[in-house]
Amino acid sequence: MKISVIGTGYVGLVTAAGLAALGHEVIGVDKDGGKIEKINRGVLPIYEPGLEELLSLNMKKKALSFSQDVAGAIREVDVVFVCVGTPQQEDGRADMSQIEEVSRLIAENLDRYKLVVEKSTVPVKTSYWIKRTMNLYRKSEVEFDIASNPEFLREGSAVSDFLNPDRIIIGVETTKARDILLEIYRQYADRIVVTNIDTAELIKHASNSFLALKISYINLISNICEKTEANIEQVAVGMGLDPRIGPRFLKAGIGYGGSCFPKDIKALVRIGEDLGVDMTLLKEADKINLNRIRVFLDKVKQALWILKDKNIAVLGLAFKPETDDIREAPSIRVIGELLREGARLRLYDPQAMDNMKDIYPEEPGRLTYASSAYDALADAHAFLLLTEWEEFAQLDLALVKRIMANPIIVDGRNVYDPEKVRALGFEYYSIGRR
Ligand code: UGA
């Protein structure tokens, strides 16, 4: 099939490359010409394992091309995937202006039947607005359909998530739209769930909010562990063995970040409240997540007492490992608080330092970026671990102890074994384990 994918962010790029890998002819489009020019030169705007290879392979095979001509790309195809951003507004609602703009463009270029597939995470009822907008702006009576096909890609493993999906949700209102999407995803026929559009839209928000709730739940339980002799890692194992609960997303830590959970839980709260539904449950989950930073900083203060003029090594800036993404990363708020207290910070992350420099530029004597984890840890009075990169799990801790000024580790992700690090002579603070 000939497909255009509008938007070349995380979702758009992976979707374009993935659909090409499934055997379709795909045009990835973005009105940002600079971005397209870079992608065509093989320079990706993001770090995502396996993406560069998948893109270049399919571009070489001519199954995938990129263009800045959004209108042209719409006219060339029968199916348009909409993967533009829906950023969070001040009031928690999603900003839908890019979706509206794309809907108008598609309507203006509706030269023959087209299926418009929303893949961006959108509030339930968005398809109604896309349809209304398209009806207002189309210049002829040419038919079109809307469908919802939410993405379930995790950053850091988005390519393999696309190519090995747990489920493919297709929300449609006509058999024609259903058949087109079944054809697009025919390799995954055994995993396709067909619903109406409202249901598909809600599945996405409900899934992300549930996962966020699960994380806040285990973090809440970790607070109880810290006041008792219970160990959160063992509590999670014990709970996870119940197949109704499952072991995944029960990792206590400094909380969820990223471009999805924090935004989607707030958006679902607004959607529910706008519809008159009491959304206290999700509001509390979000509040628990915000409080994780306080819980973590209390540990840092318990270890160092006064933070002013202390050398603090902050390892891990990305909101999770295997990505350079720092959107809503807990590190941003932790760094802000430490700077306010007058600490001297040395930051390190395998991928996310360039992005963090846009928020916190280097300020010699106050905040600097290190060339390696060891470089960050030299002469540090404390080692704060904020993202569980494998590289940090593999550190030579005996060497770390020798190069640090004080052997103190505050581990926000429970990467280390408390007994082992204490045996090496570290004072070790972690989450939900005394
Ligand atoms: C999430 C969902 O997992 C995807 O299914 C969804 O498609 C995506 O959002 C989206 O809406 O686009 P992502 O944000 O990339 O994916 O990352 P996750 O792996 O879900 O992690 C989110 C945050 O939760 C991270 O900050 C992570 O550190 C934290 N987390 C995750 C925990 O604190 N504990 C856990 O047990 C799991």
Short mmCIF file of C-alpha atoms and ligand atoms in Angstrom, two decimals:
data_model
loop_
_atom_site.label_atom_id
_atom_site.label_comp_id
_atom_site.label_asym_id
_atom_site.label_seq_id
_atom_site.Cartn_x
_atom_site.Cartn_y
_atom_site.Cartn_z
CA MET A 1 0.00 0.00 0.00
CA LYS A 2 1.07 3.59 -0.50
CA ILE A 3 1.09 5.35 2.82
CA SER A 4 2.11 8.81 4.03
CA VAL A 5 3.17 9.29 7.63
CA ILE A 6 2.85 12.90 8.76
CA GLY A 7 5.23 13.91 11.54
CA THR A 8 8.80 12.68 12.00
CA GLY A 9 9.05 12.58 15.81
CA TYR A 10 9.63 9.34 17.71
CA VAL A 11 6.30 7.84 16.70
CA GLY A 12 6.34 9.07 13.09
CA LEU A 13 9.86 7.91 12.30
CA VAL A 14 9.38 4.47 13.82
CA THR A 15 5.96 4.09 12.18
CA ALA A 16 7.30 5.13 8.76
CA ALA A 17 10.26 2.75 8.98
CA GLY A 18 8.10 -0.04 10.43
CA LEU A 19 5.38 0.22 7.77
CA ALA A 20 8.07 0.17 5.07
CA ALA A 21 9.52 -2.96 6.69
CA LEU A 22 6.06 -4.55 6.48
CA GLY A 23 6.26 -4.15 2.71
CA HIS A 24 4.46 -0.87 2.08
CA GLU A 25 5.60 2.13 0.09
CA VAL A 26 5.94 4.92 2.62
CA ILE A 27 6.54 8.65 2.45
CA GLY A 28 7.53 10.25 5.76
CA VAL A 29 6.64 13.93 5.80
CA ASP A 30 7.28 16.90 8.02
CA LYS A 31 6.84 20.60 7.37
CA ASP A 32 10.19 21.14 9.10
CA GLY A 33 12.48 21.12 6.06
CA GLY A 34 15.64 21.13 8.18
CA LYS A 35 14.60 17.90 9.85
CA ILE A 36 13.78 16.21 6.53
CA GLU A 37 17.06 17.32 5.01
CA LYS A 38 18.94 15.76 7.93
CA ILE A 39 16.98 12.51 7.80
CA ASN A 40 17.72 12.26 4.07
CA ARG A 41 21.41 12.61 4.89
CA GLY A 42 21.07 9.80 7.44
CA VAL A 43 21.27 12.11 10.48
CA LEU A 44 18.48 11.20 12.89
CA PRO A 45 16.96 13.77 15.24
CA ILE A 46 16.70 11.13 18.00
CA TYR A 47 18.60 8.16 19.39
CA GLU A 48 16.55 4.99 19.17
CA PRO A 49 18.22 1.56 18.98
CA GLY A 50 17.83 -0.10 15.56
CA LEU A 51 16.06 2.86 13.95
CA GLU A 52 18.95 4.16 11.89
CA GLU A 53 19.51 0.70 10.38
CA LEU A 54 15.81 0.15 9.63
CA LEU A 55 15.48 3.57 8.02
CA SER A 56 18.56 3.29 5.85
CA LEU A 57 17.72 -0.27 4.77
CA ASN A 58 14.25 0.74 3.62
CA MET A 59 15.41 4.00 2.07
CA LYS A 60 17.95 2.02 0.01
CA LYS A 61 15.21 -0.40 -1.06
CA LYS A 62 13.17 2.67 -2.13
CA ALA A 63 10.34 1.50 0.14
CA LEU A 64 10.74 4.67 2.20
CA SER A 65 11.37 8.29 1.29
CA PHE A 66 11.12 11.56 3.18
CA SER A 67 9.69 14.83 1.98
CA GLN A 68 8.81 18.28 3.21
CA ASP A 69 5.94 18.57 0.74
CA VAL A 70 3.07 17.59 3.03
CA ALA A 71 0.32 18.41 0.52
CA GLY A 72 2.05 16.44 -2.25
CA ALA A 73 2.57 13.44 0.02
CA ILE A 74 -1.13 13.46 0.94
CA ARG A 75 -2.20 13.52 -2.71
CA GLU A 76 0.09 10.63 -3.61
CA VAL A 77 -1.41 8.08 -1.26
CA ASP A 78 -4.65 6.43 -0.13
CA VAL A 79 -3.75 6.13 3.53
CA VAL A 80 -2.41 8.92 5.76
CA PHE A 81 -1.05 8.15 9.23
CA VAL A 82 -1.13 11.19 11.51
CA CYS A 83 1.81 11.15 13.93
CA VAL A 84 2.12 14.80 14.92
CA GLY A 85 2.64 15.95 18.50
CA THR A 86 -0.13 16.56 21.03
CA PRO A 87 1.87 18.37 23.73
CA GLN A 88 0.49 19.11 27.15
CA GLN A 89 -1.06 22.51 27.80
CA GLU A 90 -0.91 24.34 31.14
CA ASP A 91 -4.30 22.96 32.20
CA GLY A 92 -3.28 19.33 31.52
CA ARG A 93 -5.32 19.04 28.32
CA ALA A 94 -3.55 17.98 25.13
CA ASP A 95 -2.85 20.73 22.60
CA MET A 96 -4.61 19.53 19.46
CA SER A 97 -3.63 22.37 17.14
CA GLN A 98 -1.22 20.26 15.06
CA ILE A 99 -3.90 17.60 14.56
CA GLU A 100 -6.32 20.30 13.41
CA GLU A 101 -3.77 21.77 11.02
CA VAL A 102 -3.08 18.37 9.46
CA SER A 103 -6.82 17.63 9.18
CA ARG A 104 -7.29 20.84 7.20
CA LEU A 105 -4.36 20.01 4.93
CA ILE A 106 -5.70 16.54 4.23
CA ALA A 107 -9.15 17.98 3.47
CA GLU A 108 -7.67 20.53 1.07
CA ASN A 109 -5.78 17.77 -0.75
CA LEU A 110 -8.55 15.21 -0.83
CA ASP A 111 -8.28 14.34 -4.51
CA ARG A 112 -9.69 10.79 -4.06
CA TYR A 113 -10.86 8.50 -1.22
CA LYS A 114 -8.43 8.49 1.68
CA LEU A 115 -8.24 6.79 5.01
CA VAL A 116 -6.93 9.05 7.77
CA VAL A 117 -5.40 7.06 10.63
CA GLU A 118 -4.73 8.84 13.93
CA LYS A 119 -1.69 7.37 15.62
CA SER A 120 -0.81 10.33 17.84
CA THR A 121 -2.12 9.91 21.38
CA VAL A 122 -5.38 11.84 21.38
CA PRO A 123 -8.34 12.32 23.71
CA VAL A 124 -11.38 10.17 23.10
CA LYS A 125 -13.69 11.90 20.56
CA THR A 126 -10.81 13.37 18.54
CA SER A 127 -11.93 11.52 15.43
CA TYR A 128 -15.21 13.45 15.64
CA TRP A 129 -13.27 16.71 15.43
CA ILE A 130 -11.01 15.51 12.62
CA LYS A 131 -14.07 14.48 10.65
CA ARG A 132 -15.83 17.75 11.29
CA THR A 133 -12.75 19.74 10.29
CA MET A 134 -12.31 17.72 7.12
CA ASN A 135 -15.95 18.15 6.18
CA LEU A 136 -15.62 21.90 6.66
CA TYR A 137 -12.46 22.26 4.58
CA ARG A 138 -12.81 19.70 1.79
CA LYS A 139 -13.43 21.24 -1.60
CA SER A 140 -15.49 18.42 -3.09
CA GLU A 141 -17.71 15.56 -1.97
CA VAL A 142 -14.84 13.04 -2.15
CA GLU A 143 -15.27 10.34 0.51
CA PHE A 144 -12.90 9.67 3.36
CA ASP A 145 -12.74 7.59 6.53
CA ILE A 146 -11.15 8.15 9.91
CA ALA A 147 -9.58 5.41 12.00
CA SER A 148 -7.70 5.22 15.26
CA ASN A 149 -4.63 3.00 15.51
CA PRO A 150 -2.88 3.95 18.75
CA GLU A 151 0.81 3.19 19.15
CA PHE A 152 2.26 1.18 22.02
CA LEU A 153 5.93 1.87 21.36
CA ARG A 154 8.31 2.22 24.26
CA GLU A 155 11.23 4.52 23.74
CA GLY A 156 14.43 2.53 23.74
CA SER A 157 12.70 -0.51 22.22
CA ALA A 158 10.31 1.19 19.81
CA VAL A 159 11.59 -0.61 16.70
CA SER A 160 11.21 -4.08 18.18
CA ASP A 161 7.85 -3.09 19.71
CA PHE A 162 6.65 -2.08 16.22
CA LEU A 163 7.91 -5.27 14.60
CA ASN A 164 6.75 -7.59 17.43
CA PRO A 165 3.56 -6.01 18.75
CA ASP A 166 1.54 -7.45 21.67
CA ARG A 167 -1.60 -6.13 20.05
CA ILE A 168 -2.74 -3.89 17.24
CA ILE A 169 -5.82 -1.86 18.02
CA ILE A 170 -7.89 -0.72 15.09
CA GLY A 171 -10.76 1.66 15.77
CA VAL A 172 -13.00 2.09 12.73
CA GLU A 173 -16.53 2.98 11.72
CA THR A 174 -16.68 1.46 8.21
CA THR A 175 -15.80 -1.96 6.77
CA LYS A 176 -13.71 -0.25 4.09
CA ALA A 177 -11.48 1.38 6.72
CA ARG A 178 -11.29 -1.89 8.64
CA ASP A 179 -10.25 -3.87 5.56
CA ILE A 180 -7.53 -1.39 4.62
CA LEU A 181 -6.00 -1.56 8.10
CA LEU A 182 -6.30 -5.36 8.22
CA GLU A 183 -4.38 -5.44 4.94
CA ILE A 184 -1.70 -3.04 6.22
CA TYR A 185 -1.11 -5.22 9.28
CA ARG A 186 -1.86 -8.60 7.68
CA GLN A 187 1.35 -10.14 9.14
CA TYR A 188 -0.14 -9.64 12.61
CA ALA A 189 -3.66 -10.93 11.91
CA ASP A 190 -3.59 -13.00 15.12
CA ARG A 191 -3.06 -9.90 17.29
CA ILE A 192 -5.53 -7.44 15.81
CA VAL A 193 -8.43 -6.14 17.88
CA VAL A 194 -11.09 -4.22 15.98
CA THR A 195 -13.21 -1.74 17.95
CA ASN A 196 -15.10 1.47 17.37
CA ILE A 197 -13.04 4.67 17.30
CA ASP A 198 -13.86 5.98 20.80
CA THR A 199 -12.83 2.62 22.25
CA ALA A 200 -9.51 2.56 20.40
CA GLU A 201 -8.72 6.11 21.49
CA LEU A 202 -9.55 5.29 25.08
CA ILE A 203 -7.54 2.04 25.09
CA LYS A 204 -4.40 4.09 24.58
CA HIS A 205 -5.00 6.59 27.40
CA ALA A 206 -6.37 3.90 29.70
CA SER A 207 -3.30 1.67 29.12
CA ASN A 208 -0.74 4.38 29.80
CA SER A 209 -2.61 5.64 32.85
CA PHE A 210 -2.89 2.10 34.21
CA LEU A 211 0.87 1.55 33.84
CA ALA A 212 1.55 4.89 35.53
CA LEU A 213 -0.83 3.86 38.31
CA LYS A 214 1.04 0.56 38.70
CA ILE A 215 4.34 2.41 39.08
CA SER A 216 2.90 4.88 41.60
CA TYR A 217 1.39 1.97 43.48
CA ILE A 218 4.73 0.20 43.91
CA ASN A 219 6.34 3.52 44.83
CA LEU A 220 3.69 4.04 47.49
CA ILE A 221 4.40 0.57 48.87
CA SER A 222 8.13 1.38 48.84
CA ASN A 223 7.40 4.26 51.23
CA ILE A 224 5.94 1.71 53.66
CA CYS A 225 8.98 -0.54 53.18
CA GLU A 226 11.24 2.33 54.19
CA LYS A 227 9.45 2.63 57.52
CA THR A 228 9.61 -1.14 58.19
CA GLU A 229 11.96 -4.05 57.59
CA ALA A 230 10.19 -4.98 54.33
CA ASN A 231 12.17 -5.01 51.09
CA ILE A 232 10.42 -3.53 48.03
CA GLU A 233 12.29 -5.68 45.51
CA GLN A 234 11.05 -8.83 47.25
CA VAL A 235 7.56 -7.41 47.68
CA ALA A 236 7.48 -6.81 43.90
CA VAL A 237 8.69 -10.35 43.15
CA GLY A 238 6.10 -11.80 45.50
CA MET A 239 3.30 -9.72 44.01
CA GLY A 240 4.42 -10.27 40.43
CA LEU A 241 4.20 -14.05 40.71
CA ASP A 242 0.43 -13.67 40.79
CA PRO A 243 -0.43 -13.82 37.07
CA ARG A 244 -3.27 -11.39 37.68
CA ILE A 245 -0.68 -8.80 38.72
CA GLY A 246 2.41 -9.77 36.67
CA PRO A 247 6.01 -8.79 37.39
CA ARG A 248 6.46 -5.92 34.92
CA PHE A 249 6.18 -2.23 35.79
CA LEU A 250 6.63 -2.95 39.46
CA LYS A 251 10.04 -1.33 39.69
CA ALA A 252 10.11 1.24 42.46
CA GLY A 253 12.27 4.29 41.89
CA ILE A 254 12.24 8.04 41.49
CA GLY A 255 9.10 7.91 39.40
CA TYR A 256 7.95 7.83 35.81
CA GLY A 257 8.95 10.46 33.29
CA GLY A 258 8.99 10.75 29.53
CA SER A 259 6.70 12.26 26.98
CA CYS A 260 3.85 9.83 27.66
CA PHE A 261 2.90 8.84 31.21
CA PRO A 262 3.04 12.27 32.90
CA LYS A 263 1.16 13.86 30.02
CA ASP A 264 -1.33 11.07 29.37
CA ILE A 265 -2.41 10.62 32.99
CA LYS A 266 -3.09 14.37 33.27
CA ALA A 267 -4.91 14.37 29.95
CA LEU A 268 -7.13 11.46 31.02
CA VAL A 269 -7.91 13.28 34.28
CA ARG A 270 -9.08 16.29 32.24
CA ILE A 271 -11.04 14.12 29.81
CA GLY A 272 -12.83 12.38 32.68
CA GLU A 273 -13.51 15.59 34.58
CA ASP A 274 -14.84 17.29 31.46
CA LEU A 275 -17.27 14.38 31.19
CA GLY A 276 -18.25 14.67 34.86
CA VAL A 277 -16.31 11.60 36.06
CA ASP A 278 -14.51 11.69 39.43
CA MET A 279 -10.83 11.16 38.54
CA THR A 280 -9.35 11.26 42.07
CA LEU A 281 -7.65 7.86 41.65
CA LEU A 282 -5.45 9.05 38.79
CA LYS A 283 -4.83 12.46 40.36
CA GLU A 284 -3.41 10.75 43.43
CA ALA A 285 -1.18 8.51 41.29
CA ASP A 286 0.23 11.60 39.61
CA LYS A 287 0.75 13.27 42.98
CA ILE A 288 2.66 10.23 44.30
CA ASN A 289 4.89 10.49 41.23
CA LEU A 290 5.64 14.17 41.85
CA ASN A 291 6.54 13.38 45.46
CA ARG A 292 9.20 10.88 44.39
CA ILE A 293 11.66 13.72 43.91
CA ARG A 294 11.11 14.86 47.51
CA VAL A 295 11.58 11.29 48.79
CA PHE A 296 14.84 11.03 46.84
CA LEU A 297 16.18 14.43 47.90
CA ASP A 298 15.44 13.63 51.54
CA LYS A 299 17.81 10.67 51.19
CA VAL A 300 20.49 12.90 49.68
CA LYS A 301 20.12 15.28 52.62
CA GLN A 302 20.14 12.42 55.09
CA ALA A 303 23.49 11.42 53.61
CA LEU A 304 25.11 14.83 53.14
CA TRP A 305 23.24 17.11 55.56
CA ILE A 306 24.38 20.35 53.89
CA LEU A 307 24.44 20.34 50.11
CA LYS A 308 26.07 23.73 49.60
CA ASP A 309 29.49 23.38 47.96
CA LYS A 310 29.32 19.57 47.92
CA ASN A 311 30.55 17.88 44.72
CA ILE A 312 27.69 15.73 43.55
CA ALA A 313 27.96 13.32 40.63
CA VAL A 314 24.61 12.82 38.90
CA LEU A 315 24.64 9.69 36.73
CA GLY A 316 21.72 9.22 34.36
CA LEU A 317 19.79 12.11 32.86
CA ALA A 318 17.48 10.40 30.35
CA PHE A 319 13.99 9.54 31.64
CA LYS A 320 14.88 5.86 31.11
CA PRO A 321 17.81 3.90 29.67
CA GLU A 322 18.49 3.46 25.93
CA THR A 323 17.17 6.85 24.96
CA ASP A 324 18.47 10.40 24.76
CA ASP A 325 15.03 11.74 25.70
CA ILE A 326 14.86 13.94 28.79
CA ARG A 327 11.26 15.08 28.49
CA GLU A 328 9.73 15.11 32.01
CA ALA A 329 12.81 13.23 33.25
CA PRO A 330 13.03 13.18 37.06
CA SER A 331 16.67 14.31 36.65
CA ILE A 332 15.53 17.79 35.58
CA ARG A 333 13.80 18.47 38.87
CA VAL A 334 16.48 16.77 40.96
CA ILE A 335 19.17 18.93 39.32
CA GLY A 336 17.07 22.08 39.83
CA GLU A 337 16.69 21.35 43.56
CA LEU A 338 20.37 20.52 44.04
CA LEU A 339 21.41 23.75 42.31
CA ARG A 340 19.01 25.72 44.51
CA GLU A 341 20.77 24.22 47.55
CA GLY A 342 24.14 25.38 46.19
CA ALA A 343 25.64 21.98 45.33
CA ARG A 344 28.36 21.68 42.66
CA LEU A 345 27.14 19.20 40.06
CA ARG A 346 28.95 16.99 37.64
CA LEU A 347 26.55 15.30 35.24
CA TYR A 348 26.94 12.27 33.03
CA ASP A 349 24.66 10.27 30.73
CA PRO A 350 25.65 8.00 27.82
CA GLN A 351 23.19 9.68 25.40
CA ALA A 352 21.24 12.55 26.94
CA MET A 353 23.86 15.17 27.80
CA ASP A 354 23.39 17.26 24.66
CA ASN A 355 19.67 17.54 25.34
CA MET A 356 20.26 18.41 28.99
CA LYS A 357 22.67 21.19 27.99
CA ASP A 358 19.71 23.03 26.46
CA ILE A 359 18.06 23.13 29.90
CA TYR A 360 21.17 23.39 32.07
CA PRO A 361 24.12 24.83 30.15
CA GLU A 362 27.58 24.35 31.64
CA GLU A 363 28.43 26.81 34.41
CA PRO A 364 31.99 26.10 35.57
CA GLY A 365 32.16 25.76 39.36
CA ARG A 366 28.44 25.02 39.57
CA LEU A 367 27.40 22.55 36.88
CA THR A 368 29.63 20.67 34.44
CA TYR A 369 29.29 17.69 32.14
CA ALA A 370 31.68 14.75 32.46
CA SER A 371 33.20 12.62 29.72
CA SER A 372 32.51 9.33 31.52
CA ALA A 373 30.90 7.99 34.67
CA TYR A 374 34.31 7.76 36.34
CA ASP A 375 35.13 11.31 35.30
CA ALA A 376 31.90 12.46 36.98
CA LEU A 377 32.63 10.47 40.13
CA ALA A 378 36.20 11.67 40.73
CA ASP A 379 36.31 13.70 43.98
CA ALA A 380 32.53 13.49 44.41
CA HIS A 381 31.02 13.70 47.89
CA ALA A 382 28.04 11.68 46.68
CA PHE A 383 27.02 9.59 43.67
CA LEU A 384 23.37 9.94 42.68
CA LEU A 385 22.06 7.34 40.25
CA LEU A 386 18.94 8.50 38.39
CA THR A 387 18.69 6.27 35.30
CA GLU A 388 19.44 2.56 35.26
CA TRP A 389 21.76 2.42 32.23
CA GLU A 390 23.50 -0.97 32.03
CA GLU A 391 26.82 0.91 31.94
CA PHE A 392 26.20 2.04 35.54
CA ALA A 393 25.37 -1.47 36.72
CA GLN A 394 28.73 -2.57 35.30
CA LEU A 395 30.84 0.13 37.01
CA ASP A 396 33.93 -1.04 38.88
CA LEU A 397 32.69 0.03 42.30
CA ALA A 398 36.00 -0.68 44.03
CA LEU A 399 37.57 1.86 41.68
CA VAL A 400 34.64 4.23 42.21
CA LYS A 401 35.22 4.08 45.95
CA ARG A 402 38.90 4.96 45.50
CA ILE A 403 38.23 8.01 43.31
CA MET A 404 35.30 9.49 45.26
CA ALA A 405 35.83 11.96 48.10
CA ASN A 406 33.11 10.33 50.23
CA PRO A 407 31.87 6.79 49.55
CA ILE A 408 28.16 7.66 49.39
CA ILE A 409 25.71 6.28 46.83
CA VAL A 410 22.08 7.36 46.60
CA ASP A 411 20.55 4.96 44.11
CA GLY A 412 17.19 6.11 42.75
CA ARG A 413 16.69 2.95 40.67
CA ASN A 414 17.86 0.13 42.98
CA VAL A 415 20.59 -0.89 40.55
CA TYR A 416 23.02 -2.24 43.14
CA ASP A 417 22.89 -5.03 45.66
CA PRO A 418 22.93 -3.33 49.09
CA GLU A 419 25.05 -6.05 50.72
CA LYS A 420 27.69 -5.96 48.00
CA VAL A 421 28.09 -2.18 47.93
CA ARG A 422 28.14 -1.96 51.71
CA ALA A 423 30.78 -4.70 51.82
CA LEU A 424 32.90 -2.47 49.56
CA GLY A 425 32.65 0.25 52.19
CA PHE A 426 29.96 2.47 50.69
CA GLU A 427 27.21 4.17 52.60
CA TYR A 428 24.31 3.12 50.40
CA TYR A 429 20.78 4.56 50.15
CA SER A 430 18.22 3.07 47.80
CA ILE A 431 14.44 2.90 47.37
CA GLY A 432 12.25 0.83 49.69
CA ARG A 433 15.14 -1.12 51.20
CA ARG A 434 16.57 -0.19 54.58
C1 UGA B 1 5.19 4.30 27.42
C2 UGA B 1 4.43 2.97 27.30
O1 UGA B 1 5.16 1.94 27.99
C3 UGA B 1 4.24 2.58 25.84
O2 UGA B 1 3.46 1.41 25.75
C4 UGA B 1 3.54 3.73 25.12
O3 UGA B 1 3.35 3.46 23.74
C5 UGA B 1 4.37 4.98 25.26
O4 UGA B 1 4.50 5.30 26.65
C6 UGA B 1 3.65 6.10 24.54
O5 UGA B 1 2.55 6.47 24.95
O6 UGA B 1 4.13 6.55 23.49
P1 UGA B 1 7.76 5.04 27.38
O7 UGA B 1 7.27 6.33 27.94
O8 UGA B 1 8.67 5.07 26.21
O9 UGA B 1 6.52 4.12 26.93
O10 UGA B 1 8.56 4.26 28.51
P2 UGA B 1 8.23 3.20 29.65
O11 UGA B 1 9.15 2.07 29.47
O12 UGA B 1 6.80 2.89 29.72
O13 UGA B 1 8.68 3.99 30.96
C7 UGA B 1 8.03 5.19 31.38
C8 UGA B 1 8.58 5.67 32.68
O14 UGA B 1 8.20 4.80 33.74
C9 UGA B 1 10.11 5.75 32.75
O15 UGA B 1 10.48 6.96 33.38
C10 UGA B 1 10.50 4.56 33.59
O16 UGA B 1 11.71 4.78 34.30
C11 UGA B 1 9.34 4.47 34.54
N1 UGA B 1 9.14 3.11 35.10
C12 UGA B 1 8.77 2.09 34.27
C13 UGA B 1 9.29 2.89 36.46
O17 UGA B 1 9.61 3.80 37.24
N2 UGA B 1 9.06 1.64 36.96
C14 UGA B 1 8.71 0.61 36.16
O18 UGA B 1 8.51 -0.51 36.70
C15 UGA B 1 8.55 0.83 34.79
#
